[in-house]
Coordinates of C-alpha atoms and ligand atoms in Angstrom, one line a residue:
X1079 CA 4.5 1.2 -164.5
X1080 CA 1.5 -1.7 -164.7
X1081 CA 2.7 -3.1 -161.5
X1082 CA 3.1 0.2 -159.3
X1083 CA -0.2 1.7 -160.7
X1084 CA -2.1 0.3 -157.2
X1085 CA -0.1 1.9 -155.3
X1086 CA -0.1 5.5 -157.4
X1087 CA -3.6 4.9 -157.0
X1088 CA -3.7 4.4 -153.3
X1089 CA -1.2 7.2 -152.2
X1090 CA -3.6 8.9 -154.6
X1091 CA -6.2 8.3 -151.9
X1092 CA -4.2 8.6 -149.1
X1093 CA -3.2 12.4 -149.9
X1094 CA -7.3 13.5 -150.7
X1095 CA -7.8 12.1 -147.3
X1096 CA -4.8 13.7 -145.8
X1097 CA -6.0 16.9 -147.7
X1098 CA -9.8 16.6 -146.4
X1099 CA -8.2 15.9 -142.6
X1100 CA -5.9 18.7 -142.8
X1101 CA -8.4 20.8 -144.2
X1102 CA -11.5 19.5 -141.3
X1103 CA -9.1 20.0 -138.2
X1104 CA -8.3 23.9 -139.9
X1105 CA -12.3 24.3 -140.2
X1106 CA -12.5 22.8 -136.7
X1107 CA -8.9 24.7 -135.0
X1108 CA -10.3 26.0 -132.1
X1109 CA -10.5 30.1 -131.7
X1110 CA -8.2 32.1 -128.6
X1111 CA -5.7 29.4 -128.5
X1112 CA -2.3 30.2 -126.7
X1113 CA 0.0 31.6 -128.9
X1114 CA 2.4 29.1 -130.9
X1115 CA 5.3 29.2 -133.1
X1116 CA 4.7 28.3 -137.2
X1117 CA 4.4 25.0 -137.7
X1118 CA 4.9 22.7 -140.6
X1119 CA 2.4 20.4 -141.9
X1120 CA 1.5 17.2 -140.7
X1121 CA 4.4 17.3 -138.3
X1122 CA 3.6 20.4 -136.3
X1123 CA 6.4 20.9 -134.1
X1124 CA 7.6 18.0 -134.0
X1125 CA 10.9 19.2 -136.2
X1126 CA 11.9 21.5 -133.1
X1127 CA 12.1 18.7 -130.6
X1128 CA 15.9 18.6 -129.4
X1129 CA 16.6 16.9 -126.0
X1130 CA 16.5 17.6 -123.3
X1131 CA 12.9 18.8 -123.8
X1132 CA 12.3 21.3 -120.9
X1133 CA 15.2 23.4 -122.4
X1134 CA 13.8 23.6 -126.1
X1135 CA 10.2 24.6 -124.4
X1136 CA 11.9 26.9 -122.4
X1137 CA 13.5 28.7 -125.3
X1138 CA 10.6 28.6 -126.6
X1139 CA 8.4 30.0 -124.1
X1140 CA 10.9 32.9 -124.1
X1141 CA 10.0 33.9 -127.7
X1142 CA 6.0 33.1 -127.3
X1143 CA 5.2 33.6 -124.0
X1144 CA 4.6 31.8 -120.2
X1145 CA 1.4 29.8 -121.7
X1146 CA 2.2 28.5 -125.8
X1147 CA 0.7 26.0 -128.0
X1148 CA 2.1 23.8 -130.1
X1149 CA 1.4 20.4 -132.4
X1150 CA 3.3 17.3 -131.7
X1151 CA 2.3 15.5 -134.8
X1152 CA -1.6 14.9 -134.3
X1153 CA -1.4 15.9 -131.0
X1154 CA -2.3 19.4 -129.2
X1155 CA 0.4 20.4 -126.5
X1156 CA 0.5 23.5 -124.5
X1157 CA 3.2 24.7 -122.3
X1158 CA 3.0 26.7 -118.8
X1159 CA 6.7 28.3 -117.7
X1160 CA 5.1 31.4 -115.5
X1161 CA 4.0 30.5 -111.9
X1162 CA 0.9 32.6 -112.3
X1163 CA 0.1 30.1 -115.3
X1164 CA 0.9 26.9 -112.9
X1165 CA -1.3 28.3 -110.7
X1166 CA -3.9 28.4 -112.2
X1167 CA -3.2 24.9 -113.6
X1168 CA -2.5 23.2 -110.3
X1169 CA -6.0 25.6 -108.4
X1170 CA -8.7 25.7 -110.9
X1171 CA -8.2 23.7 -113.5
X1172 CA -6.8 21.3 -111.1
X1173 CA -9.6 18.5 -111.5
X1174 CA -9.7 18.7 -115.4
X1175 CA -6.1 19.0 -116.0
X1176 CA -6.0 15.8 -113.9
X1177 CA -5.3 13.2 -117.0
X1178 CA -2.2 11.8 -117.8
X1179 CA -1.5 11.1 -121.8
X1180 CA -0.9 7.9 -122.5
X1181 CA 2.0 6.8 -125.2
X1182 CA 2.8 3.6 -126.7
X1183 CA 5.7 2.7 -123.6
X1184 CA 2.9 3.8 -121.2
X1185 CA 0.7 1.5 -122.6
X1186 CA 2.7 -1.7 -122.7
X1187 CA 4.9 -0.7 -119.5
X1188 CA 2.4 0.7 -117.2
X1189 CA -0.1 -2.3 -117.4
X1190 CA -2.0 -0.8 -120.0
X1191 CA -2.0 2.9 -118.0
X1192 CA -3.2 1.7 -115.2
X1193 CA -0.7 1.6 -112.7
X1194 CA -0.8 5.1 -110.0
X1195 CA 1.7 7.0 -111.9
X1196 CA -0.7 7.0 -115.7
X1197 CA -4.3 5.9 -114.4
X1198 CA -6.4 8.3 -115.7
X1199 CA -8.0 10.3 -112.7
X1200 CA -11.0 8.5 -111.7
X1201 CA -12.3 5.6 -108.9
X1202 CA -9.3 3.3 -109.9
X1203 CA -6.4 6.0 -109.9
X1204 CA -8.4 7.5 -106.0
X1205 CA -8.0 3.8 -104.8
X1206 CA -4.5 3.4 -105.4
X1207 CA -3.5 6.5 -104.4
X1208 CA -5.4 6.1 -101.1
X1209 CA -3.9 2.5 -101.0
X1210 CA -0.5 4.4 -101.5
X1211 CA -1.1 6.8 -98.9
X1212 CA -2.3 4.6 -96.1
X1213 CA -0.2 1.6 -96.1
X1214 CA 2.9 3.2 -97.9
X1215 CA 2.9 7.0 -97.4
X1216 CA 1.7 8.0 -94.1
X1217 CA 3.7 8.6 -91.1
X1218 CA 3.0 5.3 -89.2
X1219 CA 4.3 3.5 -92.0
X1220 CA 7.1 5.9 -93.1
X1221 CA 8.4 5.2 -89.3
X1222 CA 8.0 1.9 -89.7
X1223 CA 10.4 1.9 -92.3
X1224 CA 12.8 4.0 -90.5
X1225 CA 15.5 1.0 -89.7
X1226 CA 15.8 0.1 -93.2
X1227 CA 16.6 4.0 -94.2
X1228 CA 18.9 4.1 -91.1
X1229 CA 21.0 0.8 -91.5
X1230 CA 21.5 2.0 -95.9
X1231 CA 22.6 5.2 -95.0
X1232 CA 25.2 3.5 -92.3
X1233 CA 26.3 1.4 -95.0
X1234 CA 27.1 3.9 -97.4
X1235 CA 29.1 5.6 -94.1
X1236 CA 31.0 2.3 -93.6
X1237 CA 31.7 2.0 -97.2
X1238 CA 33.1 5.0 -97.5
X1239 CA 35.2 4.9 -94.6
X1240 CA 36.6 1.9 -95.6
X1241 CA 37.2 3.7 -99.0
X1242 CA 39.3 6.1 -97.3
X1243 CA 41.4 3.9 -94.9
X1244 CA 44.4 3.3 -97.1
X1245 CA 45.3 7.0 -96.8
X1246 CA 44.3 7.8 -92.8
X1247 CA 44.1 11.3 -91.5
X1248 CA 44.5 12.5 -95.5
X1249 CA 41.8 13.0 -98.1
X1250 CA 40.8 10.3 -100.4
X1251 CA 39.6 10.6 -104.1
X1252 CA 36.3 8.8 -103.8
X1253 CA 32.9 8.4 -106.5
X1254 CA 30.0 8.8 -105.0
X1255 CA 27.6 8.5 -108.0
X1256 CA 26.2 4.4 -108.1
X1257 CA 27.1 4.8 -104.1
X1258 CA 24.3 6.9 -104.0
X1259 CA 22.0 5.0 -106.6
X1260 CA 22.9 1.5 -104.6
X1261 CA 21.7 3.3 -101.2
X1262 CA 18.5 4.4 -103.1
X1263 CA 17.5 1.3 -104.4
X1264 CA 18.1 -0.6 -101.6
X1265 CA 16.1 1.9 -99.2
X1266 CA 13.1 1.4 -102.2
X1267 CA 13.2 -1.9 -102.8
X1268 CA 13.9 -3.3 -99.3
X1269 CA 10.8 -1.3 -98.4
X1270 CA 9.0 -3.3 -100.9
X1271 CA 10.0 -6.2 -100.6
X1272 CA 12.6 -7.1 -98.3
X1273 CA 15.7 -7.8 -100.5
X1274 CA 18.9 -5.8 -101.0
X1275 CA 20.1 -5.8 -104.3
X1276 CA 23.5 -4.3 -103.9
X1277 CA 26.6 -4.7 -101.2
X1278 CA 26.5 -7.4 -98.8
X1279 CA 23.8 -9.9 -98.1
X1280 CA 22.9 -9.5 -101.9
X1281 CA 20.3 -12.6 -102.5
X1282 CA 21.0 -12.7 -105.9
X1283 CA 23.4 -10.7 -107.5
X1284 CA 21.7 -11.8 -111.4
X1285 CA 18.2 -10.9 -110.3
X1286 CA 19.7 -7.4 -109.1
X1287 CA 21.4 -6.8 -112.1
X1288 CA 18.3 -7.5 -114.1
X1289 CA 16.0 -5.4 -111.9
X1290 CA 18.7 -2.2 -112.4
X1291 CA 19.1 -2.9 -116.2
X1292 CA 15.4 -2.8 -116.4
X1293 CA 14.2 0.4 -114.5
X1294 CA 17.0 2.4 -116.3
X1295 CA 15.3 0.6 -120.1
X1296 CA 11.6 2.2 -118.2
X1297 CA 12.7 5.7 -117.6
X1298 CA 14.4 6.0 -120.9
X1299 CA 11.2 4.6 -122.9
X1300 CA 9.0 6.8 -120.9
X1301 CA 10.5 9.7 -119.8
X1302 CA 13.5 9.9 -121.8
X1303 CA 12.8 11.2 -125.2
X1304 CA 9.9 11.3 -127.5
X1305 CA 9.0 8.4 -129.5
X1306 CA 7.6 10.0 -133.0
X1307 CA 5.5 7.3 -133.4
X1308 CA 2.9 8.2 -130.9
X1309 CA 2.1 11.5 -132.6
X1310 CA 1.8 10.4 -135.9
X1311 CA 0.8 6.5 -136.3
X1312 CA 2.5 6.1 -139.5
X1313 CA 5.8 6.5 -138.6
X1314 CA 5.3 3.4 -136.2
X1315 CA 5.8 1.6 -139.5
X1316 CA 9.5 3.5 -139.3
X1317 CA 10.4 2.7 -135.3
X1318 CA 9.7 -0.9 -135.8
X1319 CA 12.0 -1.1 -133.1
X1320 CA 11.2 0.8 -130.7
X1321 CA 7.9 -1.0 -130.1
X1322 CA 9.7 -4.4 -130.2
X1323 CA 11.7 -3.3 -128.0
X1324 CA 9.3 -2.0 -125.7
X1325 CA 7.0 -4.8 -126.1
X1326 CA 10.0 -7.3 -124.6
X1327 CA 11.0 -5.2 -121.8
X1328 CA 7.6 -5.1 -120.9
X1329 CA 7.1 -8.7 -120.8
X1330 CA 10.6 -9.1 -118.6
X1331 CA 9.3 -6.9 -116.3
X1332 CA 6.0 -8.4 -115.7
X1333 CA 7.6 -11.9 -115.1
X1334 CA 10.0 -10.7 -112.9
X1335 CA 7.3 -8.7 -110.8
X1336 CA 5.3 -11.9 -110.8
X1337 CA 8.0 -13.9 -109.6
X1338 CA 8.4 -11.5 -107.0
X1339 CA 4.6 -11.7 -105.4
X1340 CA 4.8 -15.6 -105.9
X1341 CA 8.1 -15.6 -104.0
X1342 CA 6.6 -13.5 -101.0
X1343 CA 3.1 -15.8 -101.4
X1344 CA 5.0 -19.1 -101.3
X1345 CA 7.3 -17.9 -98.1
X1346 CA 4.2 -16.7 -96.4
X1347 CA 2.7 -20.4 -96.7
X1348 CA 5.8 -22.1 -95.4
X1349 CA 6.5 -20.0 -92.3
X1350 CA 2.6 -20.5 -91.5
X1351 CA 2.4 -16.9 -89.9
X1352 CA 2.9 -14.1 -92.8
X1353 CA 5.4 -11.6 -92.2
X1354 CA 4.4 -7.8 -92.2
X1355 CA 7.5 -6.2 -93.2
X1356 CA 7.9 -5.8 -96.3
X1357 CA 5.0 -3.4 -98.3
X1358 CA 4.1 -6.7 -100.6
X1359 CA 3.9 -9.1 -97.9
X1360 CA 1.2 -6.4 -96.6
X1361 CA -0.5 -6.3 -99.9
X1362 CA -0.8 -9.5 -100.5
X1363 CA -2.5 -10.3 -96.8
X1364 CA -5.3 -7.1 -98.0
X1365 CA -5.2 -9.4 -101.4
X1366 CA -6.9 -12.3 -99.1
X1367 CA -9.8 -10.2 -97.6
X1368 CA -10.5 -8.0 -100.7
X1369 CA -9.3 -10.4 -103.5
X1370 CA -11.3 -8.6 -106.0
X1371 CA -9.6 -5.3 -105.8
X1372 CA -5.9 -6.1 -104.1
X1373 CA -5.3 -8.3 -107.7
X1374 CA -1.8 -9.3 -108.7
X1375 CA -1.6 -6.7 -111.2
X1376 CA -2.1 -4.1 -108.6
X1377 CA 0.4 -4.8 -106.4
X1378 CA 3.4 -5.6 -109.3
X1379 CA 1.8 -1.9 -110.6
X1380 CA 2.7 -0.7 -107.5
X1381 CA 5.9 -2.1 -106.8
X1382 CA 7.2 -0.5 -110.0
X1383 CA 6.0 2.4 -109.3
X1384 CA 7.5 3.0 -106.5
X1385 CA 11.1 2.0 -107.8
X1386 CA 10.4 3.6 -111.0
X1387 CA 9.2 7.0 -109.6
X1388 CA 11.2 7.1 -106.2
X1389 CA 15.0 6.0 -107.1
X1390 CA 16.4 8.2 -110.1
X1391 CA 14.8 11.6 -108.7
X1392 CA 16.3 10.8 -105.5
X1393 CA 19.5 9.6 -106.5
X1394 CA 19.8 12.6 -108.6
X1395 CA 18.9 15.4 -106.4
X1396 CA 21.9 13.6 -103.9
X1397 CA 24.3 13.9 -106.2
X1398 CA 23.5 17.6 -107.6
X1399 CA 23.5 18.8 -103.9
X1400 CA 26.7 16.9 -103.1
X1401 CA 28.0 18.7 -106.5
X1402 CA 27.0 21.5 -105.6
X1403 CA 27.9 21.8 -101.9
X1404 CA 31.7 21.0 -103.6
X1405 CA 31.8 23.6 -105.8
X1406 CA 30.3 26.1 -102.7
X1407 CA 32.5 25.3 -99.9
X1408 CA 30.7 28.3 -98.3
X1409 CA 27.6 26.5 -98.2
X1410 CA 29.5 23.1 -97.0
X1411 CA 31.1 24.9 -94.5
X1412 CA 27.8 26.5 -93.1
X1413 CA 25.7 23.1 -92.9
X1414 CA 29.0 21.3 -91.4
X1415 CA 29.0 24.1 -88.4
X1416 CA 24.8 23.7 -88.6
X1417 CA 25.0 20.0 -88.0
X1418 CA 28.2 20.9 -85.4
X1419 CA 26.3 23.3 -82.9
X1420 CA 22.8 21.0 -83.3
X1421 CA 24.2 17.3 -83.0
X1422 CA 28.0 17.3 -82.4
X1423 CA 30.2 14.6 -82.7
X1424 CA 29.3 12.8 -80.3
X1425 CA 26.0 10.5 -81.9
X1426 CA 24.9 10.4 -85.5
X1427 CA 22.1 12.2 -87.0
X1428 CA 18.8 10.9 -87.3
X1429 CA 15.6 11.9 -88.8
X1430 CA 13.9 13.5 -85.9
X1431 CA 17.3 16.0 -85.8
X1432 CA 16.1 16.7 -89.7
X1433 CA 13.4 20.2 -88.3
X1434 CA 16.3 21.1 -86.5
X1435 CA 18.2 21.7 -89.5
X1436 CA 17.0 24.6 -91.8
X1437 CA 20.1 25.1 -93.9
X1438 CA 20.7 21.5 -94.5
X1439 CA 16.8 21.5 -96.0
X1440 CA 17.8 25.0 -97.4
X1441 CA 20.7 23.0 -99.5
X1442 CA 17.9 20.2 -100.3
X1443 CA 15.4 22.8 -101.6
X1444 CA 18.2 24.9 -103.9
X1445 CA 19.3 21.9 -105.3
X1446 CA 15.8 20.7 -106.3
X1447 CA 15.1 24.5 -107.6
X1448 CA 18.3 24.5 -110.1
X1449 CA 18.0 21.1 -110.7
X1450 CA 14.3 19.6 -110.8
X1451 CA 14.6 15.9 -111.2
X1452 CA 11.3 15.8 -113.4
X1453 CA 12.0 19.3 -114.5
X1454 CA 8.2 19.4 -116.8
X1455 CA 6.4 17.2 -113.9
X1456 CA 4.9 14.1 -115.5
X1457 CA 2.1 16.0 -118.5
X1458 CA -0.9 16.4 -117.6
X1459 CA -4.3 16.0 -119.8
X1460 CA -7.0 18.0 -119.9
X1461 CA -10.7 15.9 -119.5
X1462 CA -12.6 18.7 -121.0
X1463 CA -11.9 22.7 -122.4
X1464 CA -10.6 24.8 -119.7
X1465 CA -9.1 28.4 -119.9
X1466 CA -5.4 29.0 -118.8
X1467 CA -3.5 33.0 -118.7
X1468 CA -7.3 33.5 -120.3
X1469 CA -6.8 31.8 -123.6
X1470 CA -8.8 28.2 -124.7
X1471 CA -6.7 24.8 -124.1
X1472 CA -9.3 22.2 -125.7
X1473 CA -9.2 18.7 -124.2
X1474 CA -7.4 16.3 -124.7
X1475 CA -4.6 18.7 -125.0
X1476 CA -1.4 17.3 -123.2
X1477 CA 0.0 19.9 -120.2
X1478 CA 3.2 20.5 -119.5
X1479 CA 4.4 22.5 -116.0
X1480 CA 7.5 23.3 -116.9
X1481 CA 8.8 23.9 -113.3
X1482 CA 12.7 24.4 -114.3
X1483 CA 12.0 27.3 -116.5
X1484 CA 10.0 29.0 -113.5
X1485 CA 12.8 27.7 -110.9
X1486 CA 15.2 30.1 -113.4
X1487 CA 12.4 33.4 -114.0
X1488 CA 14.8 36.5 -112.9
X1489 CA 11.6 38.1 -112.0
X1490 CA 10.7 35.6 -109.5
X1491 CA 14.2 35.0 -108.2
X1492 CA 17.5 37.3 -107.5
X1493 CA 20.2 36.2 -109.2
X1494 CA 18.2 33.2 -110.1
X1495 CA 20.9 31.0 -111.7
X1496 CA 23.2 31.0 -108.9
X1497 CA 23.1 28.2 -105.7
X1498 CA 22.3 30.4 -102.9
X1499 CA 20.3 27.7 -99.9
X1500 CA 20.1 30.9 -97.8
X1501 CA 17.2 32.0 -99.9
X1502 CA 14.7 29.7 -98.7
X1503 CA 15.6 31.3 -95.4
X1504 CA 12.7 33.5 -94.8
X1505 CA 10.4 31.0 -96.2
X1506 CA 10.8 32.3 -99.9
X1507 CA 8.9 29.3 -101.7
X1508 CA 5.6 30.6 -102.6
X1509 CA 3.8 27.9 -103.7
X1510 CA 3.8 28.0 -107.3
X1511 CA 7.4 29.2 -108.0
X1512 CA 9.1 26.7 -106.4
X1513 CA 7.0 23.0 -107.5
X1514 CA 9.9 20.2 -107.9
X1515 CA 6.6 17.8 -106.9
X1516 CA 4.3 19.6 -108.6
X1517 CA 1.2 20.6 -107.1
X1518 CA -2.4 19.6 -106.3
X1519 CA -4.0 16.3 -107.0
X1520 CA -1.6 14.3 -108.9
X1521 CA 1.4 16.0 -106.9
X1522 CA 4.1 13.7 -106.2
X1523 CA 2.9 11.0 -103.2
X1524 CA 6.6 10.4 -102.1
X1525 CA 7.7 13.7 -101.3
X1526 CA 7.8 13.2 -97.5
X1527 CA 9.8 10.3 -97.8
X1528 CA 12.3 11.5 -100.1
X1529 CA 12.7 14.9 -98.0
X1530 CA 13.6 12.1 -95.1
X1531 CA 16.0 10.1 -97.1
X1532 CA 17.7 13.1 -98.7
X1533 CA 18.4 14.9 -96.0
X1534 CA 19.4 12.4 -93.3
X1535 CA 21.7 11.1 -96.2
X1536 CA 23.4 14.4 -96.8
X1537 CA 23.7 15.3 -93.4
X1538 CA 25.2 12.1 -92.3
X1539 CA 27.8 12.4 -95.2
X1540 CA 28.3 16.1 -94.2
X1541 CA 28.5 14.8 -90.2
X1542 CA 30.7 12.1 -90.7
X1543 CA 33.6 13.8 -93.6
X1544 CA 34.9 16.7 -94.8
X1545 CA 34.5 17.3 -98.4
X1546 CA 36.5 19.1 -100.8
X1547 CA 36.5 18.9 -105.3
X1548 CA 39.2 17.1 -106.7
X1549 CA 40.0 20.0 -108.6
X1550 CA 40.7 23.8 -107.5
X1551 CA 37.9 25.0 -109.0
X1552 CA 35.3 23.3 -108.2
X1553 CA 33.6 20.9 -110.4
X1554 CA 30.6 20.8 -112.4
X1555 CA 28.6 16.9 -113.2
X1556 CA 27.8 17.1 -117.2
X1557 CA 25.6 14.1 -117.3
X1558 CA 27.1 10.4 -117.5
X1559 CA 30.7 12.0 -116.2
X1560 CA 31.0 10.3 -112.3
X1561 CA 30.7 12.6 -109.7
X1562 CA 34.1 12.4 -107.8
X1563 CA 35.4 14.0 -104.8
X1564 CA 37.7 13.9 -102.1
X1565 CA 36.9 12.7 -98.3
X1566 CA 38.3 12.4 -95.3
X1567 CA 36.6 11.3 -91.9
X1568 CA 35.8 12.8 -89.2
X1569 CA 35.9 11.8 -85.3
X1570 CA 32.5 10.6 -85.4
X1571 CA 33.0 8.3 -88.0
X1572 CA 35.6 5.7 -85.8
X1573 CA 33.0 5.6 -83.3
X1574 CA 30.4 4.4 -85.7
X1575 CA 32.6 1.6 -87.2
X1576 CA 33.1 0.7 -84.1
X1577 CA 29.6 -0.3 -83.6
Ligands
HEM3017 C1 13.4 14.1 -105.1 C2 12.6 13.1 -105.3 C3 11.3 13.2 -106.1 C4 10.8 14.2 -107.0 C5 11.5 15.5 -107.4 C6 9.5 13.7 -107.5 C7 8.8 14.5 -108.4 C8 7.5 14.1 -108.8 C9 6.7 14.8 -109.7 C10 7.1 16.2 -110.3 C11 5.6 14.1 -110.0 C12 4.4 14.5 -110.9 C13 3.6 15.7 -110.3 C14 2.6 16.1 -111.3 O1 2.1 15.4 -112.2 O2 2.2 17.3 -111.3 C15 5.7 12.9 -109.2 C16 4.7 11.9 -109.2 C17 4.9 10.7 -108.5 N1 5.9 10.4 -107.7 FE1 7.5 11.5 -107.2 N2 9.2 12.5 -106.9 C18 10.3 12.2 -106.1 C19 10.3 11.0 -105.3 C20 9.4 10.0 -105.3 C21 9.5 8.9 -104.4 C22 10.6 8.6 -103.4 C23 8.4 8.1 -104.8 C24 8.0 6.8 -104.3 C25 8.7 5.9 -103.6 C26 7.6 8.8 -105.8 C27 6.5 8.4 -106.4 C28 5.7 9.1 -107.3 C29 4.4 8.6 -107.8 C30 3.8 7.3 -107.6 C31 3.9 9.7 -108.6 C32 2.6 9.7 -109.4 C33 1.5 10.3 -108.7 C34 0.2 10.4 -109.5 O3 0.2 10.5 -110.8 O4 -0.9 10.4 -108.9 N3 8.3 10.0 -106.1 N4 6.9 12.9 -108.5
NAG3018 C1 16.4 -1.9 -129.3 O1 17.2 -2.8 -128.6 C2 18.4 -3.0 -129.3 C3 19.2 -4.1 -128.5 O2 18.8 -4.3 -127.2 C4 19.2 -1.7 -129.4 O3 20.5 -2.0 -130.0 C5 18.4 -0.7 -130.1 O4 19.1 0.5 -130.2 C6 17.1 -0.5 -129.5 N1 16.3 0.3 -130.4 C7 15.5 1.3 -129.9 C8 14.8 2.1 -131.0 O5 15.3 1.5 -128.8

């Protein structure tokens, strides 16, 4: 008894502070909130987290409502799933909803929440982003970039084709899944920096592995489930883990971006005249006229954006439209005769023939409606109280646009769970029903480039084979299962390996 006495004593204290907190934030609990679901104490809601998160909000949502509240331990979280209510979020309250949250893994893996993806919205986060726009983003560049998208998506061709050249003029069981992922990567990081890091010409096949190993460790920690600890700081002392874990990777990943920059810095020197090319090489000639603001830091924060934010979502929305074009031969069957009657046989696609191509962006658009690759954006946080479907979201309260429940609201779209590209036809997209890259201010920056590399990659593989699914009826992709299919080329594709 003597010895534990203390620490009666001090959880004695600990619960009348608990008690006067509890009872404070009820005194203080703000009036006309959205509605929310009971709660328990202390945790909130946190009990009714199941993964993956934008389904649990949308059941939610369909018991309380397009605009709900709810607790995540300490913290206040509403929930928009009506495109009336994203609307308003992504209009007027545009500017103050124009926050990001920050959590322990966007500390330590985001430079402290710096980098474009978490800054807070202020001078720093409208520098990058018209950093990112200029020299990464706009069209000049985005052409200038054009040989490297090009030459991947020709590789992927050629590996496939050699794929299928054991069985000629039959179908071949192929899986297309980390084909996709290593064209992605390569497009991103080539863009970036120069190197390949899959196929031939691979500099270094460790350093690859490494970079891979480490993007998949950042989306988990980030985007990939909810760490308790960051609603309620005393379970930290339970997910020791966790934060070690995240702690190392985030050390990794600064040395290797580091490495990077002085790579490109000491090649620059050697060869006398810098080369251009790649998007570091650029940043780091900016670095030595404006020293002050073009920092190290900047330009590794960039880097990883860019992979981070521009090589799942992309490699994702291939494979669902490739999934789903196989289980809807009618919809394969319609782009193959599209891409037939514009382009032919004759020459391969390219990205100018993309405007020329509604269904084929029609498939691109359905796919990213069933199957949003950040299907709640990235949360938002409010700066200061705003009003939303006309009740009060405090600030500080974390947003999220849950775009895949409105992609699925039967009274925004017919027969709304089905793939149907031809619905985009008569330009059925308005605005804030259909938001894949969310909207307004913090809307996705890469959304021109992916619409190029999706679509001239899907309309090459759709020029260059014909598809079917390995089974009869059709297949469907549960997550982590490969997505295989069966190919066989077509006349265009001898007269590109030719070349
Ligand atoms: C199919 C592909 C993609 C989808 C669906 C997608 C989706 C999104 C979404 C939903 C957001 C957050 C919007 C919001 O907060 O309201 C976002 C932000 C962002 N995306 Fe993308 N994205 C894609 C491709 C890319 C690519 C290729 C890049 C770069 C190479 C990229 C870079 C970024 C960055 C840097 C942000 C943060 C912007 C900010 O906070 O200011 N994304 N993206
Ligand atoms: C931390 O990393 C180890 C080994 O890398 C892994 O086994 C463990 O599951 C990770 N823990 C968490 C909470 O991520």
């Amino acid at each position: 008894m003597e010895a534990s006495s203390p620490y009666t004593f001090l959880s004695l204290i600990f619960f009348l502070l608990l008690t006067l907190k509890l009872f404070s934030s009820w005194l203080k609990q703000p009036k006309n909130l959205p509605p929310s679901p009971p709660s328990i104490p202390i945790l909130g809601h946190l009990h009714l987290i199941k993964l993956p998160l934008h389904r649990t909000l949308h059941s939610l949502s369909q018991s309380y409502g397009p605009v709900i509240s709810l607790r995540f331990g300490s913290r206040r979280v509403v929930v928009i799933s009506s495109a009336e209510a994203a609307k308003e979020c992504c209009t007027e309250n545009d500017l103050v909803l124009a926050n990001r949250p920050t959590s322990f893994a966007t500390k330590h893996l985001g430079y402290d929440s710096t980098v474009l993806t978490l800054a807070s919205y202020g001078d720093h986060w409208r520098n990058l982003r018209r950093i990112c726009t200029l020299e990464i983003f706009s069209s000049t560049r985005l052409n200038s970039f054009l040989p490297i998208r090009r030459d991947e998506i020709k590789r992927l061709l050629l590996t496939l084709n050699k794929r299928t050249s054991s069985s000629p003029g039959d179908f071949t069981k192929v899986e297309l899944r980390s084909m996709f992922l290593e064209m992605i990567v390569n497009i991103v990081v080539r863009m970036m920096t120069g190197k390949r890091y899959y196929g031939e010409d691979v500099t270094n096949v460790e350093e690859a592995r490494s970079f891979r190993e480490m993007i998949s460790e950042i989306l988990q920690y980030t985007f990939g489930g909810v760490y308790p600890g960051d609603f309620l700081s005393i379970l930290r002392l339970v997910f020791r883990d966790y934060e070690k874990n995240v702690s190392r990777l985030s050390k990794r990943l600064n040395e290797f971006l580091q490495n990077l920059i002085e790579e490109h810095r000491a090649s620059s020197k050697k060869g006398g005249g810098r080369s251009t090319d790649t998007m570091v090489d650029h940043l780091l000639s900016l670095q030595e006229t404006q020293p002050e603001y073009y920092t190290d830091e900047i330009i590794k924060g960039l880097t990883m954006v860019m992979v981070v934010g521009g090589t799942d979502t992309s490699t994702t929305t291939m494979e669902w439209a490739m999934s789903f074009l196989l289980s809807n031969p009618n919809s394969l069957k319609r782009a193959a005769e599209e891409l037939d009657s514009v382009i032919g046989q004759e020459c391969l696609i390219d990205e100018t023939d993309i405007a020329k191509l509604p269904y084929l962006q029609n498939i691109v658009s359905e796919t990213l409606r069933l199957k949003p690759p950040a299907p709640f954006l990235v949360p938002h946080m409010s700066s200061e109280d705003c009003t939303i479907g006309g009740y009060n979201v405090p600030r500080q309260t974390t947003v999220f646009i849950n775009a895949w429940s409105i992609h699925r609201d039967p009274n925004l779209w017919d027969d709304a769970t089905s793939f149907k590209p031809e619905r985009f036809e008569n330009g059925d997209d308005g605005q804030f029903k259909f938001l894949p890259f969310g909207r307004g201010r913090r809307a996705c920056p890469g959304e021109d480039m992916a619409q190029r590399v999706i679509n001239l990659a899907l309309g090459s593989l759709i020029q260059c084979f014909e598809w079917k699914s390995i089974s009869e009826e059709g297949i469907n992709m549960p997550k982590g299962v490969q997505l295989e299919a069966m190919c066989k080329p077509r006349k265009i594709m001898a007269r590109i390996a030719e070349h």
